[in-house]
Amino acid sequence: FRDKYLAWLDTTEFNSYAKRTQRKTMYDVVPQLIMLATADRKCSFSELGPPRAVEYFVSHWWGEEFLKFITALELFAKTVPEKDPVFWICSFANNQHDVDLGAGLDDSPFEKALAAPSCKGVLMVLDSEATTLTRVWCLYEVMRTHQLGLEFNLATHNGVLTAFSEESSFALKRRTSSQLRDDVAVLASKLVDLDVETAEASNPSDRTMILEAVHVAVGRPQLSMAIRKFLKDPVVGLASVCGINSA
């Protein structure tokens, strides 16, 4: 898929969602590739192939460059035991011709994928500005990851951040790029300002639905604190390994 359209994916233009000039993103891939590939059957892209059970749920922002997104998935795939891990990615799993998010969050395809017995963990893919942590759907997915007790990983196109530990700190400092350390610094900074109240969504009605559900369940301030606490340990550990002040 990527290799077939590599030249197109590698072209740059101003992206109104990211508000900068960059290569193609999921906002481009969905209408230009996914919807065209499924036009005859009016189905999801995943339905074009044989059915496979989800193993890793992917939480991400559509505004990241698609090629960087795929690189992050490839790097993560090298850290898991499965030879060919199955990723659940909303743009490929949902029917983009008729997106049905269900009657509520409990009935949404996101919830069904996260709660599937076959789901082993969640991978959050971050862009260079960690925009993923400002998206309300992604924060909801972090909350459900914690509630379901799923394994949680963070990755960028520079590496899998949660693959490193204190024991490998010396080797990490020697072999990691300045870009990967920059990713960790941005992540640590973004975590300090994480606030569900200011999180955004492409569809305003999705944002309203999620915030109302959160308010009823635990309260918005409480959710922000819970997510920061859930993410704090891996982020602080990463920052320490990279010699970054995360206070």
PDB file of C-alpha atoms in Angstrom:
ATOM      1  CA  PHE A   1       0.000   0.000   0.000  1.00  0.00           C
ATOM      2  CA  ARG A   2       2.655   2.507   1.047  1.00  0.00           C
ATOM      3  CA  ASP A   3       5.175   1.500  -1.602  1.00  0.00           C
ATOM      4  CA  LYS A   4       2.576   1.665  -4.387  1.00  0.00           C
ATOM      5  CA  TYR A   5       1.765   5.310  -3.621  1.00  0.00           C
ATOM      6  CA  LEU A   6       5.147   6.354  -2.233  1.00  0.00           C
ATOM      7  CA  ALA A   7       5.740   9.186  -4.717  1.00  0.00           C
ATOM      8  CA  TRP A   8       2.355  10.740  -3.943  1.00  0.00           C
ATOM      9  CA  LEU A   9       2.710  10.261  -0.172  1.00  0.00           C
ATOM     10  CA  ASP A  10       6.094  11.967  -0.303  1.00  0.00           C
ATOM     11  CA  THR A  11       4.808  15.161  -1.939  1.00  0.00           C
ATOM     12  CA  THR A  12       4.315  18.228   0.245  1.00  0.00           C
ATOM     13  CA  GLU A  13       1.546  20.796   0.438  1.00  0.00           C
ATOM     14  CA  PHE A  14      -0.079  23.044   3.028  1.00  0.00           C
ATOM     15  CA  ASN A  15      -2.237  21.000   5.386  1.00  0.00           C
ATOM     16  CA  SER A  16      -5.167  22.953   6.816  1.00  0.00           C
ATOM     17  CA  TYR A  17      -5.563  20.541   9.747  1.00  0.00           C
ATOM     18  CA  ALA A  18      -1.914  20.619  10.817  1.00  0.00           C
ATOM     19  CA  LYS A  19      -1.640  24.258   9.696  1.00  0.00           C
ATOM     20  CA  ARG A  20       1.745  23.714   8.075  1.00  0.00           C
ATOM     21  CA  THR A  21       3.331  22.496   4.868  1.00  0.00           C
ATOM     22  CA  GLN A  22       4.092  18.790   5.076  1.00  0.00           C
ATOM     23  CA  ARG A  23       3.786  15.456   3.333  1.00  0.00           C
ATOM     24  CA  LYS A  24       0.479  13.617   2.993  1.00  0.00           C
ATOM     25  CA  THR A  25      -1.407  12.718   6.162  1.00  0.00           C
ATOM     26  CA  MET A  26      -4.315  10.442   7.000  1.00  0.00           C
ATOM     27  CA  TYR A  27      -6.570  13.378   6.132  1.00  0.00           C
ATOM     28  CA  ASP A  28      -5.285  12.937   2.561  1.00  0.00           C
ATOM     29  CA  VAL A  29      -5.022   9.145   2.537  1.00  0.00           C
ATOM     30  CA  VAL A  30      -8.658   8.556   3.518  1.00  0.00           C
ATOM     31  CA  PRO A  31     -10.335  10.427   0.624  1.00  0.00           C
ATOM     32  CA  GLN A  32      -7.613   9.871  -1.971  1.00  0.00           C
ATOM     33  CA  LEU A  33      -6.676   6.245  -1.347  1.00  0.00           C
ATOM     34  CA  ILE A  34      -8.929   4.426   1.130  1.00  0.00           C
ATOM     35  CA  MET A  35     -12.272   5.685  -0.190  1.00  0.00           C
ATOM     36  CA  LEU A  36     -11.234   5.177  -3.799  1.00  0.00           C
ATOM     37  CA  ALA A  37     -10.024   1.636  -3.116  1.00  0.00           C
ATOM     38  CA  THR A  38     -13.356   0.759  -1.465  1.00  0.00           C
ATOM     39  CA  ALA A  39     -15.645   2.741  -3.780  1.00  0.00           C
ATOM     40  CA  ASP A  40     -17.195  -0.279  -5.506  1.00  0.00           C
ATOM     41  CA  ARG A  41     -18.052  -2.180  -2.342  1.00  0.00           C
ATOM     42  CA  LYS A  42     -18.641   0.860  -0.088  1.00  0.00           C
ATOM     43  CA  CYS A  43     -16.936  -0.984   2.746  1.00  0.00           C
ATOM     44  CA  SER A  44     -14.028  -0.473   5.108  1.00  0.00           C
ATOM     45  CA  PHE A  45     -10.520  -0.999   3.757  1.00  0.00           C
ATOM     46  CA  SER A  46     -10.015  -3.898   6.176  1.00  0.00           C
ATOM     47  CA  GLU A  47     -12.938  -5.743   4.583  1.00  0.00           C
ATOM     48  CA  LEU A  48     -11.031  -5.980   1.308  1.00  0.00           C
ATOM     49  CA  GLY A  49      -8.836  -8.651   2.891  1.00  0.00           C
ATOM     50  CA  PRO A  50      -9.425 -11.723   5.057  1.00  0.00           C
ATOM     51  CA  PRO A  51     -10.785 -11.065   8.565  1.00  0.00           C
ATOM     52  CA  ARG A  52      -8.174 -10.943  11.325  1.00  0.00           C
ATOM     53  CA  ALA A  53      -8.626 -10.327  15.049  1.00  0.00           C
ATOM     54  CA  VAL A  54      -7.170  -7.105  16.464  1.00  0.00           C
ATOM     55  CA  GLU A  55      -3.946  -7.502  18.459  1.00  0.00           C
ATOM     56  CA  TYR A  56      -2.817  -3.896  18.912  1.00  0.00           C
ATOM     57  CA  PHE A  57      -5.087  -0.861  18.975  1.00  0.00           C
ATOM     58  CA  VAL A  58      -3.445   2.229  17.466  1.00  0.00           C
ATOM     59  CA  SER A  59      -4.212   5.655  18.938  1.00  0.00           C
ATOM     60  CA  HIS A  60      -2.991   8.527  16.794  1.00  0.00           C
ATOM     61  CA  TRP A  61      -3.672  11.909  15.227  1.00  0.00           C
ATOM     62  CA  TRP A  62      -4.674  12.003  11.576  1.00  0.00           C
ATOM     63  CA  GLY A  63      -2.550  15.118  10.964  1.00  0.00           C
ATOM     64  CA  GLU A  64       0.816  13.360  11.223  1.00  0.00           C
ATOM     65  CA  GLU A  65       2.680  12.598   8.001  1.00  0.00           C
ATOM     66  CA  PHE A  66       1.482   9.163   6.866  1.00  0.00           C
ATOM     67  CA  LEU A  67       4.980   7.898   6.055  1.00  0.00           C
ATOM     68  CA  LYS A  68       6.174   8.769   9.566  1.00  0.00           C
ATOM     69  CA  PHE A  69       3.104   7.047  11.007  1.00  0.00           C
ATOM     70  CA  ILE A  70       3.889   3.850   9.109  1.00  0.00           C
ATOM     71  CA  THR A  71       7.534   4.000  10.190  1.00  0.00           C
ATOM     72  CA  ALA A  72       6.423   4.153  13.840  1.00  0.00           C
ATOM     73  CA  LEU A  73       4.257   1.051  13.322  1.00  0.00           C
ATOM     74  CA  GLU A  74       7.149  -0.804  11.703  1.00  0.00           C
ATOM     75  CA  LEU A  75       9.499   0.058  14.560  1.00  0.00           C
ATOM     76  CA  PHE A  76       6.935  -1.103  17.118  1.00  0.00           C
ATOM     77  CA  ALA A  77       6.305  -4.337  15.190  1.00  0.00           C
ATOM     78  CA  LYS A  78       9.963  -5.240  15.708  1.00  0.00           C
ATOM     79  CA  THR A  79       9.495  -5.131  19.503  1.00  0.00           C
ATOM     80  CA  VAL A  80       6.586  -7.600  19.760  1.00  0.00           C
ATOM     81  CA  PRO A  81       6.653 -11.399  19.476  1.00  0.00           C
ATOM     82  CA  GLU A  82       4.101 -11.616  16.658  1.00  0.00           C
ATOM     83  CA  LYS A  83       5.694 -12.060  13.236  1.00  0.00           C
ATOM     84  CA  ASP A  84       2.926 -10.081  11.543  1.00  0.00           C
ATOM     85  CA  PRO A  85       1.033  -8.123  14.251  1.00  0.00           C
ATOM     86  CA  VAL A  86      -2.506  -7.012  13.490  1.00  0.00           C
ATOM     87  CA  PHE A  87      -3.070  -3.298  14.100  1.00  0.00           C
ATOM     88  CA  TRP A  88      -6.514  -1.758  14.494  1.00  0.00           C
ATOM     89  CA  ILE A  89      -6.408   1.667  12.823  1.00  0.00           C
ATOM     90  CA  CYS A  90      -9.697   3.542  12.704  1.00  0.00           C
ATOM     91  CA  SER A  91      -9.327   4.919   9.184  1.00  0.00           C
ATOM     92  CA  PHE A  92      -8.803   1.418   7.778  1.00  0.00           C
ATOM     93  CA  ALA A  93     -11.171  -0.455  10.122  1.00  0.00           C
ATOM     94  CA  ASN A  94     -14.187   1.892   9.876  1.00  0.00           C
ATOM     95  CA  ASN A  95     -16.277   2.242   6.737  1.00  0.00           C
ATOM     96  CA  GLN A  96     -15.297   5.722   5.572  1.00  0.00           C
ATOM     97  CA  HIS A  97     -18.284   5.846   3.201  1.00  0.00           C
ATOM     98  CA  ASP A  98     -20.677   5.615   6.130  1.00  0.00           C
ATOM     99  CA  VAL A  99     -18.888   6.056   9.440  1.00  0.00           C
ATOM    100  CA  ASP A 100     -21.011   4.568  12.210  1.00  0.00           C
ATOM    101  CA  LEU A 101     -19.740   5.417  15.700  1.00  0.00           C
ATOM    102  CA  GLY A 102     -22.656   3.675  17.390  1.00  0.00           C
ATOM    103  CA  ALA A 103     -25.334   5.033  19.692  1.00  0.00           C
ATOM    104  CA  GLY A 104     -22.748   5.995  22.308  1.00  0.00           C
ATOM    105  CA  LEU A 105     -19.193   5.419  23.446  1.00  0.00           C
ATOM    106  CA  ASP A 106     -19.968   1.933  24.744  1.00  0.00           C
ATOM    107  CA  ASP A 107     -21.235   0.994  21.295  1.00  0.00           C
ATOM    108  CA  SER A 108     -18.462   2.680  19.303  1.00  0.00           C
ATOM    109  CA  PRO A 109     -16.050   0.676  17.120  1.00  0.00           C
ATOM    110  CA  PHE A 110     -13.192   2.137  19.185  1.00  0.00           C
ATOM    111  CA  GLU A 111     -14.595   0.630  22.367  1.00  0.00           C
ATOM    112  CA  LYS A 112     -15.290  -2.703  20.691  1.00  0.00           C
ATOM    113  CA  ALA A 113     -11.724  -2.927  19.411  1.00  0.00           C
ATOM    114  CA  LEU A 114     -10.177  -1.920  22.736  1.00  0.00           C
ATOM    115  CA  ALA A 115     -12.320  -4.386  24.691  1.00  0.00           C
ATOM    116  CA  ALA A 116     -11.908  -7.252  22.213  1.00  0.00           C
ATOM    117  CA  PRO A 117     -10.570 -10.413  23.904  1.00  0.00           C
ATOM    118  CA  SER A 118      -7.831 -10.597  21.261  1.00  0.00           C
ATOM    119  CA  CYS A 119      -6.543  -7.056  21.930  1.00  0.00           C
ATOM    120  CA  LYS A 120      -3.153  -7.295  23.653  1.00  0.00           C
ATOM    121  CA  GLY A 121      -2.272  -3.633  23.972  1.00  0.00           C
ATOM    122  CA  VAL A 122      -2.441  -0.066  22.761  1.00  0.00           C
ATOM    123  CA  LEU A 123       0.160   1.798  20.753  1.00  0.00           C
ATOM    124  CA  MET A 124      -0.034   5.586  20.820  1.00  0.00           C
ATOM    125  CA  VAL A 125       1.810   7.110  17.877  1.00  0.00           C
ATOM    126  CA  LEU A 126       3.056  10.639  18.476  1.00  0.00           C
ATOM    127  CA  ASP A 127       4.031  13.278  15.963  1.00  0.00           C
ATOM    128  CA  SER A 128       6.925  15.668  16.626  1.00  0.00           C
ATOM    129  CA  GLU A 129       4.665  17.933  18.703  1.00  0.00           C
ATOM    130  CA  ALA A 130       2.826  15.139  20.567  1.00  0.00           C
ATOM    131  CA  THR A 131      -0.453  16.478  19.169  1.00  0.00           C
ATOM    132  CA  THR A 132      -2.046  13.100  19.895  1.00  0.00           C
ATOM    133  CA  LEU A 133      -2.275  14.127  23.562  1.00  0.00           C
ATOM    134  CA  THR A 134      -4.465  17.096  22.636  1.00  0.00           C
ATOM    135  CA  ARG A 135      -7.081  15.000  20.807  1.00  0.00           C
ATOM    136  CA  VAL A 136     -10.140  14.048  22.816  1.00  0.00           C
ATOM    137  CA  TRP A 137     -10.615  10.628  21.178  1.00  0.00           C
ATOM    138  CA  CYS A 138      -7.002   9.744  21.976  1.00  0.00           C
ATOM    139  CA  LEU A 139      -7.365  10.794  25.618  1.00  0.00           C
ATOM    140  CA  TYR A 140     -10.515   8.690  25.859  1.00  0.00           C
ATOM    141  CA  GLU A 141      -8.508   5.770  24.482  1.00  0.00           C
ATOM    142  CA  VAL A 142      -5.812   6.314  27.123  1.00  0.00           C
ATOM    143  CA  MET A 143      -8.505   6.262  29.815  1.00  0.00           C
ATOM    144  CA  ARG A 144      -9.959   2.994  28.517  1.00  0.00           C
ATOM    145  CA  THR A 145      -6.475   1.478  28.189  1.00  0.00           C
ATOM    146  CA  HIS A 146      -5.951   2.132  31.880  1.00  0.00           C
ATOM    147  CA  GLN A 147      -9.399   0.852  32.851  1.00  0.00           C
ATOM    148  CA  LEU A 148      -9.024  -2.330  30.800  1.00  0.00           C
ATOM    149  CA  GLY A 149      -5.507  -2.972  32.078  1.00  0.00           C
ATOM    150  CA  LEU A 150      -4.011  -3.171  28.600  1.00  0.00           C
ATOM    151  CA  GLU A 151      -0.314  -2.812  27.851  1.00  0.00           C
ATOM    152  CA  PHE A 152       0.458   0.738  26.719  1.00  0.00           C
ATOM    153  CA  ASN A 153       3.254   1.832  24.404  1.00  0.00           C
ATOM    154  CA  LEU A 154       4.395   5.133  22.911  1.00  0.00           C
ATOM    155  CA  ALA A 155       6.201   5.473  19.593  1.00  0.00           C
ATOM    156  CA  THR A 156       7.311   8.072  17.063  1.00  0.00           C
ATOM    157  CA  HIS A 157       8.975   7.636  13.686  1.00  0.00           C
ATOM    158  CA  ASN A 158      12.265   7.916  15.576  1.00  0.00           C
ATOM    159  CA  GLY A 159      11.665   4.930  17.845  1.00  0.00           C
ATOM    160  CA  VAL A 160       9.498   3.130  20.384  1.00  0.00           C
ATOM    161  CA  LEU A 161       9.826   5.297  23.474  1.00  0.00           C
ATOM    162  CA  THR A 162       8.514   2.685  25.910  1.00  0.00           C
ATOM    163  CA  ALA A 163      10.966   0.060  24.661  1.00  0.00           C
ATOM    164  CA  PHE A 164      13.744   1.643  26.709  1.00  0.00           C
ATOM    165  CA  SER A 165      14.433   1.124  30.401  1.00  0.00           C
ATOM    166  CA  GLU A 166      16.765   2.435  33.097  1.00  0.00           C
ATOM    167  CA  GLU A 167      18.930  -0.670  32.658  1.00  0.00           C
ATOM    168  CA  SER A 168      19.706   0.338  29.085  1.00  0.00           C
ATOM    169  CA  SER A 169      20.338   4.008  29.833  1.00  0.00           C
ATOM    170  CA  PHE A 170      24.036   3.998  28.935  1.00  0.00           C
ATOM    171  CA  ALA A 171      23.438   2.212  25.636  1.00  0.00           C
ATOM    172  CA  LEU A 172      20.422   4.397  24.958  1.00  0.00           C
ATOM    173  CA  LYS A 173      22.374   7.626  25.320  1.00  0.00           C
ATOM    174  CA  ARG A 174      25.028   6.299  22.952  1.00  0.00           C
ATOM    175  CA  ARG A 175      22.771   5.007  20.207  1.00  0.00           C
ATOM    176  CA  THR A 176      19.690   7.231  20.205  1.00  0.00           C
ATOM    177  CA  SER A 177      19.424  10.218  17.943  1.00  0.00           C
ATOM    178  CA  SER A 178      18.920  13.762  19.102  1.00  0.00           C
ATOM    179  CA  GLN A 179      15.519  13.531  17.401  1.00  0.00           C
ATOM    180  CA  LEU A 180      14.402  10.725  19.696  1.00  0.00           C
ATOM    181  CA  ARG A 181      15.552  12.654  22.748  1.00  0.00           C
ATOM    182  CA  ASP A 182      13.640  15.659  21.402  1.00  0.00           C
ATOM    183  CA  ASP A 183      10.543  13.458  21.187  1.00  0.00           C
ATOM    184  CA  VAL A 184      10.892  12.585  24.852  1.00  0.00           C
ATOM    185  CA  ALA A 185      11.342  16.247  25.815  1.00  0.00           C
ATOM    186  CA  VAL A 186       8.219  17.262  23.887  1.00  0.00           C
ATOM    187  CA  LEU A 187       6.245  14.416  25.444  1.00  0.00           C
ATOM    188  CA  ALA A 188       7.299  15.407  28.967  1.00  0.00           C
ATOM    189  CA  SER A 189       6.353  19.022  28.310  1.00  0.00           C
ATOM    190  CA  LYS A 190       2.988  18.118  26.776  1.00  0.00           C
ATOM    191  CA  LEU A 191       2.090  15.923  29.725  1.00  0.00           C
ATOM    192  CA  VAL A 192       2.366  18.891  32.114  1.00  0.00           C
ATOM    193  CA  ASP A 193      -0.273  20.799  30.135  1.00  0.00           C
ATOM    194  CA  LEU A 194      -2.552  17.844  29.393  1.00  0.00           C
ATOM    195  CA  ASP A 195      -6.170  18.922  29.874  1.00  0.00           C
ATOM    196  CA  VAL A 196      -9.248  17.050  28.683  1.00  0.00           C
ATOM    197  CA  GLU A 197     -11.231  20.302  28.726  1.00  0.00           C
ATOM    198  CA  THR A 198      -9.138  21.803  25.928  1.00  0.00           C
ATOM    199  CA  ALA A 199      -8.768  18.608  23.888  1.00  0.00           C
ATOM    200  CA  GLU A 200     -10.043  18.838  20.321  1.00  0.00           C
ATOM    201  CA  ALA A 201     -11.793  16.637  17.763  1.00  0.00           C
ATOM    202  CA  SER A 202     -12.370  16.961  14.033  1.00  0.00           C
ATOM    203  CA  ASN A 203     -16.081  16.453  14.639  1.00  0.00           C
ATOM    204  CA  PRO A 204     -17.449  18.790  17.363  1.00  0.00           C
ATOM    205  CA  SER A 205     -20.242  16.338  18.168  1.00  0.00           C
ATOM    206  CA  ASP A 206     -17.655  13.654  19.019  1.00  0.00           C
ATOM    207  CA  ARG A 207     -15.990  16.042  21.446  1.00  0.00           C
ATOM    208  CA  THR A 208     -19.318  16.855  23.108  1.00  0.00           C
ATOM    209  CA  MET A 209     -20.249  13.171  23.395  1.00  0.00           C
ATOM    210  CA  ILE A 210     -16.929  12.220  24.982  1.00  0.00           C
ATOM    211  CA  LEU A 211     -16.791  15.160  27.403  1.00  0.00           C
ATOM    212  CA  GLU A 212     -20.375  14.562  28.539  1.00  0.00           C
ATOM    213  CA  ALA A 213     -19.666  10.878  29.122  1.00  0.00           C
ATOM    214  CA  VAL A 214     -16.482  11.733  31.014  1.00  0.00           C
ATOM    215  CA  HIS A 215     -18.310  14.300  33.145  1.00  0.00           C
ATOM    216  CA  VAL A 216     -20.917  11.729  34.184  1.00  0.00           C
ATOM    217  CA  ALA A 217     -18.383   8.947  34.770  1.00  0.00           C
ATOM    218  CA  VAL A 218     -15.523  10.584  36.655  1.00  0.00           C
ATOM    219  CA  GLY A 219     -15.498  14.337  36.046  1.00  0.00           C
ATOM    220  CA  ARG A 220     -13.299  16.135  33.535  1.00  0.00           C
ATOM    221  CA  PRO A 221     -10.644  17.453  35.973  1.00  0.00           C
ATOM    222  CA  GLN A 222     -10.407  14.014  37.549  1.00  0.00           C
ATOM    223  CA  LEU A 223      -9.873  12.390  34.161  1.00  0.00           C
ATOM    224  CA  SER A 224      -7.075  14.820  33.292  1.00  0.00           C
ATOM    225  CA  MET A 225      -5.349  13.980  36.575  1.00  0.00           C
ATOM    226  CA  ALA A 226      -5.881  10.243  36.076  1.00  0.00           C
ATOM    227  CA  ILE A 227      -4.383  10.313  32.569  1.00  0.00           C
ATOM    228  CA  ARG A 228      -1.399  12.382  33.721  1.00  0.00           C
ATOM    229  CA  LYS A 229      -0.816   9.905  36.533  1.00  0.00           C
ATOM    230  CA  PHE A 230      -1.122   6.927  34.180  1.00  0.00           C
ATOM    231  CA  LEU A 231       1.395   8.400  31.741  1.00  0.00           C
ATOM    232  CA  LYS A 232       3.712   9.909  34.346  1.00  0.00           C
ATOM    233  CA  ASP A 233       5.797   6.849  35.222  1.00  0.00           C
ATOM    234  CA  PRO A 234       6.830   5.889  31.668  1.00  0.00           C
ATOM    235  CA  VAL A 235       7.409   9.528  30.701  1.00  0.00           C
ATOM    236  CA  VAL A 236       9.470  10.333  33.790  1.00  0.00           C
ATOM    237  CA  GLY A 237      11.481   7.142  33.286  1.00  0.00           C
ATOM    238  CA  LEU A 238      12.173   8.026  29.664  1.00  0.00           C
ATOM    239  CA  ALA A 239      13.136  11.581  30.551  1.00  0.00           C
ATOM    240  CA  SER A 240      15.513  10.331  33.234  1.00  0.00           C
ATOM    241  CA  VAL A 241      17.202   7.923  30.827  1.00  0.00           C
ATOM    242  CA  CYS A 242      17.648  10.727  28.291  1.00  0.00           C
ATOM    243  CA  GLY A 243      18.880  13.211  30.894  1.00  0.00           C
ATOM    244  CA  ILE A 244      15.823  15.452  30.551  1.00  0.00           C
ATOM    245  CA  ASN A 245      14.226  17.354  33.412  1.00  0.00           C
ATOM    246  CA  SER A 246      10.549  16.327  33.468  1.00  0.00           C
ATOM    247  CA  ALA A 247       9.531  18.111  36.661  1.00  0.00           C
TER     248      ALA A 247
END
